[in-house]
């Protein structure tokens, strides 16, 4: 029996579940067209034409930006490295030219210049939305070097370098103790920020308070915030998948199922969403690292998207997640579920696990412990590795250009 597919994509329908719902592209905009081509080629013949039309509505540089489904962009070092991996032939001459223009720089400095150039070119593709929206949408996140996550001063310095690349650049800073300090300082200077490496409510609250304080300081000195935004990223899947979480559940005889893990992240996200909105913090919650999970009664579901529908929040989605969501929900309705509570029996079990209980409280983790959290350490290692690999990639081109 043929599927009764919706004309509008799951992405478009999710974006319309509330006026405050925003969907962002979680990759550099420079790779969008190549990904679309690959997606269309892989689609089943009976939906290939439909997918092609749906993808065009997500983002099209030649169309009115008010009609785009995507309203912003997040990137990180691994995603930026993917630009060089996928578009290496285009970037080789750019790196060579940067090397010639900056003869006193070593390959690591050239890497930073190339990284900034990729951020600059990616952000340029969303400038039309930034301008058309009255400077409220179309922000593109550019992350400071993740290896600096305990160095507030250098993060601020890099953040200011990134900010001047394009007017719609939003500086991405880790939610470590030093990162929270850097966010306060950048906010006081009127720099839009995106807090990353953030997994739990204590981190979210620490950032929200820092942004609030930084904005108050800036306003007292006459800083203009009319073209400014703040988002706080909860890396929901990384919170749920932490090794510590599973170990503590097992020690207490609790069977941490896929459904329970997803409810754990959703419980924190729903509480954070409620607090940020009810207390009128200037920051908006941004959900990232969503998982294609769980499988319920033999059907693949994506609760991280489905159960946050209708919220006043941002969801950033990587290309792989977008593809899974569009295909699995091509014939399923999407409705607001932001106010759907976590089942009481699930919450009762979760609160017995210290890892979850600490992540669910407002001040149950000290700021000095943010950098030692299980998911912080694993994400730091992954992002730092991507920067090292990018340096190694560019070093080869750098040395050839120096010959």
mmCIF file of C-alpha atoms in Angstrom:
data_model
loop_
_atom_site.group_PDB
_atom_site.id
_atom_site.type_symbol
_atom_site.label_atom_id
_atom_site.label_comp_id
_atom_site.label_asym_id
_atom_site.label_seq_id
_atom_site.Cartn_x
_atom_site.Cartn_y
_atom_site.Cartn_z
ATOM 1 C CA UNK A 1 0.000 0.000 0.000
ATOM 2 C CA UNK A 2 1.406 3.388 -1.016
ATOM 3 C CA UNK A 3 2.321 5.832 1.735
ATOM 4 C CA UNK A 4 0.196 8.949 2.162
ATOM 5 C CA UNK A 5 3.041 11.428 2.458
ATOM 6 C CA UNK A 6 2.678 15.006 3.658
ATOM 7 C CA UNK A 7 3.488 17.616 1.054
ATOM 8 C CA UNK A 8 5.334 19.684 3.633
ATOM 9 C CA UNK A 9 8.439 18.077 5.087
ATOM 10 C CA UNK A 10 8.647 16.989 8.709
ATOM 11 C CA UNK A 11 11.107 19.861 9.152
ATOM 12 C CA UNK A 12 8.655 22.452 7.872
ATOM 13 C CA UNK A 13 5.820 21.047 9.955
ATOM 14 C CA UNK A 14 7.966 20.963 13.113
ATOM 15 C CA UNK A 15 8.982 24.589 12.554
ATOM 16 C CA UNK A 16 5.310 25.604 12.545
ATOM 17 C CA UNK A 17 4.349 23.985 15.861
ATOM 18 C CA UNK A 18 4.833 27.343 17.620
ATOM 19 C CA UNK A 19 5.818 30.912 16.828
ATOM 20 C CA UNK A 20 8.964 30.497 18.939
ATOM 21 C CA UNK A 21 10.193 27.265 17.353
ATOM 22 C CA UNK A 22 13.366 27.674 15.274
ATOM 23 C CA UNK A 23 15.243 25.034 13.290
ATOM 24 C CA UNK A 24 18.928 25.554 12.557
ATOM 25 C CA UNK A 25 21.364 23.767 10.239
ATOM 26 C CA UNK A 26 24.060 22.014 12.262
ATOM 27 C CA UNK A 27 26.906 22.099 9.745
ATOM 28 C CA UNK A 28 28.734 24.677 7.707
ATOM 29 C CA UNK A 29 26.396 26.145 5.028
ATOM 30 C CA UNK A 30 29.103 25.534 2.425
ATOM 31 C CA UNK A 31 28.325 21.781 2.368
ATOM 32 C CA UNK A 32 24.520 22.083 2.038
ATOM 33 C CA UNK A 33 24.175 21.596 -1.736
ATOM 34 C CA UNK A 34 26.420 18.546 -1.839
ATOM 35 C CA UNK A 35 24.462 16.944 1.005
ATOM 36 C CA UNK A 36 21.145 17.639 -0.759
ATOM 37 C CA UNK A 37 22.384 15.978 -3.948
ATOM 38 C CA UNK A 38 23.485 12.899 -2.021
ATOM 39 C CA UNK A 39 20.183 12.730 -0.112
ATOM 40 C CA UNK A 40 18.116 12.941 -3.304
ATOM 41 C CA UNK A 41 20.194 10.265 -5.011
ATOM 42 C CA UNK A 42 19.737 7.892 -2.058
ATOM 43 C CA UNK A 43 15.962 8.403 -1.743
ATOM 44 C CA UNK A 44 13.515 5.759 -2.950
ATOM 45 C CA UNK A 45 12.191 6.420 -6.438
ATOM 46 C CA UNK A 46 8.609 6.960 -5.268
ATOM 47 C CA UNK A 47 9.590 9.891 -3.009
ATOM 48 C CA UNK A 48 12.630 11.265 -4.840
ATOM 49 C CA UNK A 49 10.757 14.183 -6.440
ATOM 50 C CA UNK A 50 8.996 15.022 -3.174
ATOM 51 C CA UNK A 51 12.277 15.038 -1.242
ATOM 52 C CA UNK A 52 13.813 17.325 -3.843
ATOM 53 C CA UNK A 53 11.007 19.877 -3.382
ATOM 54 C CA UNK A 54 11.128 19.591 0.412
ATOM 55 C CA UNK A 55 14.878 20.143 0.552
ATOM 56 C CA UNK A 56 14.614 23.254 -1.598
ATOM 57 C CA UNK A 57 12.295 24.757 1.027
ATOM 58 C CA UNK A 58 14.790 24.237 3.840
ATOM 59 C CA UNK A 59 17.226 26.772 2.430
ATOM 60 C CA UNK A 60 17.624 28.345 -0.972
ATOM 61 C CA UNK A 61 19.962 31.291 -1.390
ATOM 62 C CA UNK A 62 17.940 32.510 -4.379
ATOM 63 C CA UNK A 63 14.605 32.570 -2.557
ATOM 64 C CA UNK A 64 13.085 35.015 -0.073
ATOM 65 C CA UNK A 65 14.775 34.210 3.280
ATOM 66 C CA UNK A 66 11.464 34.695 5.096
ATOM 67 C CA UNK A 67 10.381 31.416 3.485
ATOM 68 C CA UNK A 68 13.401 29.395 4.611
ATOM 69 C CA UNK A 69 12.799 26.652 7.159
ATOM 70 C CA UNK A 70 16.324 27.087 8.531
ATOM 71 C CA UNK A 71 16.673 30.249 10.594
ATOM 72 C CA UNK A 72 20.255 29.925 11.762
ATOM 73 C CA UNK A 73 23.367 27.769 11.784
ATOM 74 C CA UNK A 74 25.599 26.034 14.303
ATOM 75 C CA UNK A 75 29.036 24.662 13.549
ATOM 76 C CA UNK A 76 31.826 23.097 15.588
ATOM 77 C CA UNK A 77 35.412 22.012 14.835
ATOM 78 C CA UNK A 78 34.464 18.548 13.482
ATOM 79 C CA UNK A 79 31.805 20.103 11.238
ATOM 80 C CA UNK A 80 34.190 22.800 10.032
ATOM 81 C CA UNK A 81 36.823 20.169 9.331
ATOM 82 C CA UNK A 82 34.203 18.423 7.158
ATOM 83 C CA UNK A 83 34.232 21.472 4.879
ATOM 84 C CA UNK A 84 37.900 20.851 4.117
ATOM 85 C CA UNK A 85 37.333 17.082 3.810
ATOM 86 C CA UNK A 86 34.411 17.434 1.389
ATOM 87 C CA UNK A 87 35.594 20.500 -0.515
ATOM 88 C CA UNK A 88 39.354 19.989 -0.350
ATOM 89 C CA UNK A 89 40.028 20.891 -3.977
ATOM 90 C CA UNK A 90 38.303 24.244 -3.520
ATOM 91 C CA UNK A 91 40.159 25.045 -0.312
ATOM 92 C CA UNK A 92 43.686 24.083 -1.339
ATOM 93 C CA UNK A 93 44.293 27.319 -3.316
ATOM 94 C CA UNK A 94 42.683 29.365 -0.521
ATOM 95 C CA UNK A 95 45.079 27.879 2.037
ATOM 96 C CA UNK A 96 48.007 28.417 -0.312
ATOM 97 C CA UNK A 97 47.050 32.071 -0.714
ATOM 98 C CA UNK A 98 46.705 32.537 3.051
ATOM 99 C CA UNK A 99 50.198 31.083 3.458
ATOM 100 C CA UNK A 100 51.660 33.486 0.898
ATOM 101 C CA UNK A 101 49.862 36.486 2.411
ATOM 102 C CA UNK A 102 51.123 35.673 5.917
ATOM 103 C CA UNK A 103 54.778 34.575 5.547
ATOM 104 C CA UNK A 104 55.531 34.990 9.259
ATOM 105 C CA UNK A 105 52.790 32.595 10.356
ATOM 106 C CA UNK A 106 53.359 28.914 11.150
ATOM 107 C CA UNK A 107 50.960 26.202 10.011
ATOM 108 C CA UNK A 108 48.883 26.376 13.221
ATOM 109 C CA UNK A 109 48.305 30.084 12.737
ATOM 110 C CA UNK A 110 47.393 29.491 9.096
ATOM 111 C CA UNK A 111 44.941 26.826 10.279
ATOM 112 C CA UNK A 112 43.212 29.395 12.464
ATOM 113 C CA UNK A 113 43.069 31.836 9.534
ATOM 114 C CA UNK A 114 41.578 29.134 7.271
ATOM 115 C CA UNK A 115 39.112 28.170 10.004
ATOM 116 C CA UNK A 116 37.996 31.797 10.259
ATOM 117 C CA UNK A 117 37.676 32.039 6.478
ATOM 118 C CA UNK A 118 35.369 29.003 6.436
ATOM 119 C CA UNK A 119 33.261 30.600 9.185
ATOM 120 C CA UNK A 120 33.178 33.903 7.312
ATOM 121 C CA UNK A 121 32.085 32.357 4.014
ATOM 122 C CA UNK A 122 29.473 30.188 5.706
ATOM 123 C CA UNK A 123 27.988 33.133 7.595
ATOM 124 C CA UNK A 124 27.763 35.170 4.396
ATOM 125 C CA UNK A 125 25.155 32.752 3.085
ATOM 126 C CA UNK A 126 22.762 33.741 5.887
ATOM 127 C CA UNK A 127 23.337 37.489 5.821
ATOM 128 C CA UNK A 128 20.186 38.074 3.774
ATOM 129 C CA UNK A 129 18.055 36.428 6.471
ATOM 130 C CA UNK A 130 19.863 38.361 9.201
ATOM 131 C CA UNK A 131 19.077 41.644 7.474
ATOM 132 C CA UNK A 132 15.534 40.757 6.362
ATOM 133 C CA UNK A 133 14.556 39.608 9.871
ATOM 134 C CA UNK A 134 15.605 42.861 11.494
ATOM 135 C CA UNK A 135 18.784 41.221 12.814
ATOM 136 C CA UNK A 136 16.970 38.578 14.885
ATOM 137 C CA UNK A 137 17.465 35.481 12.688
ATOM 138 C CA UNK A 138 20.213 34.190 10.420
ATOM 139 C CA UNK A 139 22.922 33.960 13.066
ATOM 140 C CA UNK A 140 25.782 31.556 12.343
ATOM 141 C CA UNK A 141 27.729 30.127 15.292
ATOM 142 C CA UNK A 142 31.517 30.051 15.080
ATOM 143 C CA UNK A 143 33.343 28.243 17.884
ATOM 144 C CA UNK A 144 36.526 29.232 19.663
ATOM 145 C CA UNK A 145 39.318 26.631 19.711
ATOM 146 C CA UNK A 146 37.988 23.877 22.039
ATOM 147 C CA UNK A 147 41.463 23.331 23.485
ATOM 148 C CA UNK A 148 41.093 26.685 25.267
ATOM 149 C CA UNK A 149 38.174 25.575 27.443
ATOM 150 C CA UNK A 150 39.931 26.602 30.682
ATOM 151 C CA UNK A 151 41.430 29.860 29.341
ATOM 152 C CA UNK A 152 38.840 32.634 29.628
ATOM 153 C CA UNK A 153 41.096 35.445 28.392
ATOM 154 C CA UNK A 154 42.130 33.706 25.166
ATOM 155 C CA UNK A 155 38.556 32.584 24.494
ATOM 156 C CA UNK A 156 37.435 36.215 24.701
ATOM 157 C CA UNK A 157 40.278 37.233 22.375
ATOM 158 C CA UNK A 158 39.339 34.569 19.811
ATOM 159 C CA UNK A 159 35.667 35.394 20.236
ATOM 160 C CA UNK A 160 36.303 39.002 19.266
ATOM 161 C CA UNK A 161 38.280 37.821 16.225
ATOM 162 C CA UNK A 162 35.378 35.643 15.119
ATOM 163 C CA UNK A 163 32.774 38.315 15.782
ATOM 164 C CA UNK A 164 34.238 40.817 13.314
ATOM 165 C CA UNK A 165 34.179 38.320 10.422
ATOM 166 C CA UNK A 166 30.498 38.950 9.663
ATOM 167 C CA UNK A 167 27.762 40.911 11.454
ATOM 168 C CA UNK A 168 25.700 37.724 11.916
ATOM 169 C CA UNK A 169 28.448 35.715 13.612
ATOM 170 C CA UNK A 170 27.498 34.297 17.008
ATOM 171 C CA UNK A 171 30.495 33.212 19.091
ATOM 172 C CA UNK A 172 30.333 29.683 20.452
ATOM 173 C CA UNK A 173 32.002 29.182 23.852
ATOM 174 C CA UNK A 174 32.097 26.085 26.115
ATOM 175 C CA UNK A 175 30.059 26.126 29.323
ATOM 176 C CA UNK A 176 33.019 25.404 31.583
ATOM 177 C CA UNK A 177 33.711 27.701 34.526
ATOM 178 C CA UNK A 178 36.177 29.695 32.411
ATOM 179 C CA UNK A 179 33.795 29.603 29.471
ATOM 180 C CA UNK A 180 30.959 31.040 31.549
ATOM 181 C CA UNK A 181 33.294 33.883 32.569
ATOM 182 C CA UNK A 182 34.162 34.472 28.912
ATOM 183 C CA UNK A 183 30.469 34.520 27.984
ATOM 184 C CA UNK A 184 29.797 37.163 30.643
ATOM 185 C CA UNK A 185 32.600 39.350 29.269
ATOM 186 C CA UNK A 186 31.585 38.881 25.631
ATOM 187 C CA UNK A 187 27.960 39.637 26.486
ATOM 188 C CA UNK A 188 28.993 42.821 28.291
ATOM 189 C CA UNK A 189 30.721 43.839 25.045
ATOM 190 C CA UNK A 190 27.550 43.180 23.034
ATOM 191 C CA UNK A 191 28.819 40.002 21.345
ATOM 192 C CA UNK A 192 26.141 37.360 20.538
ATOM 193 C CA UNK A 193 27.030 34.019 22.150
ATOM 194 C CA UNK A 194 26.144 30.357 21.994
ATOM 195 C CA UNK A 195 27.126 28.311 25.053
ATOM 196 C CA UNK A 196 28.228 24.810 24.066
ATOM 197 C CA UNK A 197 29.572 21.736 25.901
ATOM 198 C CA UNK A 198 26.493 22.187 28.088
ATOM 199 C CA UNK A 199 24.591 19.130 29.267
ATOM 200 C CA UNK A 200 22.614 19.819 32.429
ATOM 201 C CA UNK A 201 20.487 22.356 34.271
ATOM 202 C CA UNK A 202 23.246 23.720 36.568
ATOM 203 C CA UNK A 203 25.318 24.641 33.505
ATOM 204 C CA UNK A 204 22.308 26.156 31.748
ATOM 205 C CA UNK A 205 21.485 28.261 34.816
ATOM 206 C CA UNK A 206 25.109 29.385 35.242
ATOM 207 C CA UNK A 207 25.188 30.585 31.629
ATOM 208 C CA UNK A 208 21.742 32.212 31.864
ATOM 209 C CA UNK A 209 22.822 34.185 34.939
ATOM 210 C CA UNK A 210 26.153 35.170 33.325
ATOM 211 C CA UNK A 211 24.406 36.428 30.188
ATOM 212 C CA UNK A 212 21.847 38.328 32.246
ATOM 213 C CA UNK A 213 24.588 39.980 34.315
ATOM 214 C CA UNK A 214 26.777 40.694 31.275
ATOM 215 C CA UNK A 215 23.877 42.315 29.441
ATOM 216 C CA UNK A 216 23.043 44.476 32.451
ATOM 217 C CA UNK A 217 26.668 45.644 32.588
ATOM 218 C CA UNK A 218 26.709 46.371 28.863
ATOM 219 C CA UNK A 219 23.447 48.286 28.988
ATOM 220 C CA UNK A 220 24.779 50.428 31.848
ATOM 221 C CA UNK A 221 27.586 51.507 29.505
ATOM 222 C CA UNK A 222 25.269 52.142 26.565
ATOM 223 C CA UNK A 223 25.968 48.974 24.537
ATOM 224 C CA UNK A 224 23.392 48.443 21.761
ATOM 225 C CA UNK A 225 21.738 45.002 21.954
ATOM 226 C CA UNK A 226 19.299 45.469 19.080
ATOM 227 C CA UNK A 227 21.363 43.099 16.878
ATOM 228 C CA UNK A 228 22.316 40.664 19.625
ATOM 229 C CA UNK A 229 21.156 37.216 20.685
ATOM 230 C CA UNK A 230 22.082 34.578 23.232
ATOM 231 C CA UNK A 231 21.394 30.856 23.023
ATOM 232 C CA UNK A 232 22.342 28.105 25.452
ATOM 233 C CA UNK A 233 22.963 24.745 23.838
ATOM 234 C CA UNK A 234 21.965 21.590 25.667
ATOM 235 C CA UNK A 235 23.755 18.644 24.082
ATOM 236 C CA UNK A 236 20.950 16.316 25.041
ATOM 237 C CA UNK A 237 22.158 13.030 23.569
ATOM 238 C CA UNK A 238 25.625 13.440 25.059
ATOM 239 C CA UNK A 239 24.060 13.990 28.498
ATOM 240 C CA UNK A 240 22.009 10.800 28.174
ATOM 241 C CA UNK A 241 24.761 8.620 26.718
ATOM 242 C CA UNK A 242 27.364 9.370 29.392
ATOM 243 C CA UNK A 243 29.107 6.266 30.709
ATOM 244 C CA UNK A 244 28.649 7.468 34.291
ATOM 245 C CA UNK A 245 24.862 7.509 33.860
ATOM 246 C CA UNK A 246 24.725 3.883 32.747
ATOM 247 C CA UNK A 247 27.166 2.723 35.442
ATOM 248 C CA UNK A 248 25.254 4.385 38.274
ATOM 249 C CA UNK A 249 21.944 2.972 37.039
ATOM 250 C CA UNK A 250 23.391 -0.530 36.931
ATOM 251 C CA UNK A 251 24.843 -0.164 40.432
ATOM 252 C CA UNK A 252 21.338 0.620 41.713
ATOM 253 C CA UNK A 253 19.663 -2.199 39.847
ATOM 254 C CA UNK A 254 17.861 0.140 37.459
ATOM 255 C CA UNK A 255 17.441 -0.995 33.866
ATOM 256 C CA UNK A 256 18.338 2.146 31.926
ATOM 257 C CA UNK A 257 16.405 1.501 28.715
ATOM 258 C CA UNK A 258 16.660 3.611 25.591
ATOM 259 C CA UNK A 259 13.277 5.128 26.440
ATOM 260 C CA UNK A 260 14.401 6.034 29.974
ATOM 261 C CA UNK A 261 17.588 7.626 28.666
ATOM 262 C CA UNK A 262 15.625 9.790 26.262
ATOM 263 C CA UNK A 263 13.139 10.754 28.968
ATOM 264 C CA UNK A 264 16.109 11.792 31.149
ATOM 265 C CA UNK A 265 17.357 14.331 28.632
ATOM 266 C CA UNK A 266 13.839 15.495 27.864
ATOM 267 C CA UNK A 267 13.131 16.021 31.577
ATOM 268 C CA UNK A 268 16.098 18.381 31.879
ATOM 269 C CA UNK A 269 15.267 20.117 28.596
ATOM 270 C CA UNK A 270 11.612 20.681 29.474
ATOM 271 C CA UNK A 271 12.528 22.048 32.910
ATOM 272 C CA UNK A 272 15.204 24.350 31.466
ATOM 273 C CA UNK A 273 12.775 25.555 28.787
ATOM 274 C CA UNK A 274 10.163 26.370 31.413
ATOM 275 C CA UNK A 275 12.614 28.238 33.682
ATOM 276 C CA UNK A 276 14.205 30.324 30.916
ATOM 277 C CA UNK A 277 10.803 31.405 29.642
ATOM 278 C CA UNK A 278 9.008 31.928 32.966
ATOM 279 C CA UNK A 279 11.863 33.963 34.458
ATOM 280 C CA UNK A 280 12.379 36.003 31.288
ATOM 281 C CA UNK A 281 16.070 35.304 30.870
ATOM 282 C CA UNK A 282 17.505 36.937 27.721
ATOM 283 C CA UNK A 283 18.828 33.556 26.528
ATOM 284 C CA UNK A 284 16.937 31.001 24.458
ATOM 285 C CA UNK A 285 17.400 27.248 24.852
ATOM 286 C CA UNK A 286 18.993 25.472 21.889
ATOM 287 C CA UNK A 287 18.809 21.684 21.596
ATOM 288 C CA UNK A 288 21.675 19.804 19.942
ATOM 289 C CA UNK A 289 23.100 16.281 19.667
ATOM 290 C CA UNK A 290 19.627 14.795 19.261
ATOM 291 C CA UNK A 291 19.417 11.051 18.783
ATOM 292 C CA UNK A 292 17.367 8.896 16.404
ATOM 293 C CA UNK A 293 15.743 7.011 19.273
ATOM 294 C CA UNK A 294 13.905 5.115 20.673
ATOM 295 C CA UNK A 295 12.210 2.289 18.780
ATOM 296 C CA UNK A 296 8.672 1.921 20.149
ATOM 297 C CA UNK A 297 6.556 -1.105 19.181
ATOM 298 C CA UNK A 298 8.818 -1.743 16.211
ATOM 299 C CA UNK A 299 8.611 1.837 14.918
ATOM 300 C CA UNK A 300 11.563 4.238 14.864
ATOM 301 C CA UNK A 301 10.788 7.442 16.722
ATOM 302 C CA UNK A 302 12.819 10.586 17.370
ATOM 303 C CA UNK A 303 11.622 11.826 20.739
ATOM 304 C CA UNK A 304 14.172 14.619 20.983
ATOM 305 C CA UNK A 305 12.333 16.342 18.153
ATOM 306 C CA UNK A 306 8.808 15.050 18.539
ATOM 307 C CA UNK A 307 8.439 15.695 22.279
ATOM 308 C CA UNK A 308 9.927 19.210 22.187
ATOM 309 C CA UNK A 309 7.651 20.326 19.343
ATOM 310 C CA UNK A 310 5.783 23.507 20.155
ATOM 311 C CA UNK A 311 8.446 24.964 22.419
ATOM 312 C CA UNK A 312 9.930 28.451 22.420
ATOM 313 C CA UNK A 313 13.345 27.080 21.591
ATOM 314 C CA UNK A 314 15.877 26.332 18.876
ATOM 315 C CA UNK A 315 16.660 22.849 17.595
ATOM 316 C CA UNK A 316 19.821 22.515 15.558
ATOM 317 C CA UNK A 317 20.036 19.397 13.415
ATOM 318 C CA UNK A 318 22.946 17.786 11.615
ATOM 319 C CA UNK A 319 22.477 16.453 8.076
ATOM 320 C CA UNK A 320 22.175 12.812 9.151
ATOM 321 C CA UNK A 321 19.454 13.606 11.708
ATOM 322 C CA UNK A 322 17.517 15.736 9.209
ATOM 323 C CA UNK A 323 17.525 12.898 6.706
ATOM 324 C CA UNK A 324 16.265 10.363 9.273
ATOM 325 C CA UNK A 325 13.580 12.758 10.527
ATOM 326 C CA UNK A 326 12.310 13.620 7.052
ATOM 327 C CA UNK A 327 12.113 9.969 6.042
ATOM 328 C CA UNK A 328 10.640 8.485 9.239
ATOM 329 C CA UNK A 329 8.059 11.274 9.654
ATOM 330 C CA UNK A 330 7.231 11.772 5.976
ATOM 331 C CA UNK A 331 3.754 10.327 6.606
ATOM 332 C CA UNK A 332 3.299 11.094 10.317
ATOM 333 C CA UNK A 333 1.611 14.137 11.857
ATOM 334 C CA UNK A 334 3.640 16.406 14.159
ATOM 335 C CA UNK A 335 1.973 18.309 16.983
ATOM 336 C CA UNK A 336 3.005 20.300 20.036
ATOM 337 C CA UNK A 337 4.179 18.093 22.897
ATOM 338 C CA UNK A 338 6.362 20.520 24.832
ATOM 339 C CA UNK A 339 3.960 20.409 27.801
ATOM 340 C CA UNK A 340 3.710 16.623 27.850
ATOM 341 C CA UNK A 341 5.101 15.562 31.262
ATOM 342 C CA UNK A 342 7.672 12.859 31.850
ATOM 343 C CA UNK A 343 5.882 9.757 33.210
ATOM 344 C CA UNK A 344 5.910 9.732 37.026
ATOM 345 C CA UNK A 345 7.248 6.180 37.297
ATOM 346 C CA UNK A 346 10.154 7.086 34.997
ATOM 347 C CA UNK A 347 11.003 10.213 37.009
ATOM 348 C CA UNK A 348 10.902 8.215 40.246
ATOM 349 C CA UNK A 349 13.565 5.838 38.922
ATOM 350 C CA UNK A 350 15.679 8.548 37.324
ATOM 351 C CA UNK A 351 15.885 10.601 40.511
ATOM 352 C CA UNK A 352 17.472 7.627 42.268
ATOM 353 C CA UNK A 353 20.476 7.945 39.943
ATOM 354 C CA UNK A 354 22.905 10.644 41.204
ATOM 355 C CA UNK A 355 24.095 11.584 37.718
ATOM 356 C CA UNK A 356 20.542 12.480 36.668
ATOM 357 C CA UNK A 357 19.542 14.061 39.991
ATOM 358 C CA UNK A 358 22.565 16.384 39.853
ATOM 359 C CA UNK A 359 21.828 17.291 36.236
ATOM 360 C CA UNK A 360 18.177 18.007 37.020
ATOM 361 C CA UNK A 361 18.742 20.451 39.893
ATOM 362 C CA UNK A 362 19.420 24.148 39.403
ATOM 363 C CA UNK A 363 22.621 24.403 41.465
ATOM 364 C CA UNK A 364 23.533 20.791 42.183
ATOM 365 C CA UNK A 365 26.883 20.912 40.316
ATOM 366 C CA UNK A 366 29.565 23.448 41.204
ATOM 367 C CA UNK A 367 30.924 25.585 38.327
ATOM 368 C CA UNK A 368 34.474 24.408 39.055
ATOM 369 C CA UNK A 369 33.275 20.871 38.275
ATOM 370 C CA UNK A 370 31.784 21.694 34.863
ATOM 371 C CA UNK A 371 35.023 20.909 33.021
ATOM 372 C CA UNK A 372 35.390 17.466 34.668
ATOM 373 C CA UNK A 373 31.931 16.186 33.731
ATOM 374 C CA UNK A 374 31.909 12.912 31.793
ATOM 375 C CA UNK A 375 30.327 14.348 28.606
ATOM 376 C CA UNK A 376 32.492 17.494 28.802
ATOM 377 C CA UNK A 377 35.644 15.411 28.764
ATOM 378 C CA UNK A 378 34.526 13.152 25.897
ATOM 379 C CA UNK A 379 33.285 16.077 23.762
ATOM 380 C CA UNK A 380 36.418 18.092 24.513
ATOM 381 C CA UNK A 381 38.539 15.160 23.319
ATOM 382 C CA UNK A 382 36.516 14.769 20.102
ATOM 383 C CA UNK A 383 36.505 18.485 19.240
ATOM 384 C CA UNK A 384 40.193 18.916 20.104
ATOM 385 C CA UNK A 385 41.086 15.942 17.925
ATOM 386 C CA UNK A 386 39.256 17.576 15.005
ATOM 387 C CA UNK A 387 41.318 20.748 15.422
ATOM 388 C CA UNK A 388 44.541 18.737 15.531
ATOM 389 C CA UNK A 389 43.524 16.829 12.397
ATOM 390 C CA UNK A 390 42.677 20.103 10.669
ATOM 391 C CA UNK A 391 46.129 21.433 11.565
ATOM 392 C CA UNK A 392 47.714 18.276 10.137
ATOM 393 C CA UNK A 393 45.680 18.604 6.926
ATOM 394 C CA UNK A 394 46.675 22.231 6.467
ATOM 395 C CA UNK A 395 50.301 21.623 7.436
ATOM 396 C CA UNK A 396 50.797 19.522 4.278
ATOM 397 C CA UNK A 397 49.478 22.299 2.040
ATOM 398 C CA UNK A 398 51.402 24.890 4.055
ATOM 399 C CA UNK A 399 54.724 23.065 3.581
ATOM 400 C CA UNK A 400 54.133 22.626 -0.148
ATOM 401 C CA UNK A 401 53.359 26.332 -0.484
ATOM 402 C CA UNK A 402 56.589 27.186 1.367
ATOM 403 C CA UNK A 403 58.745 25.139 -0.990
#
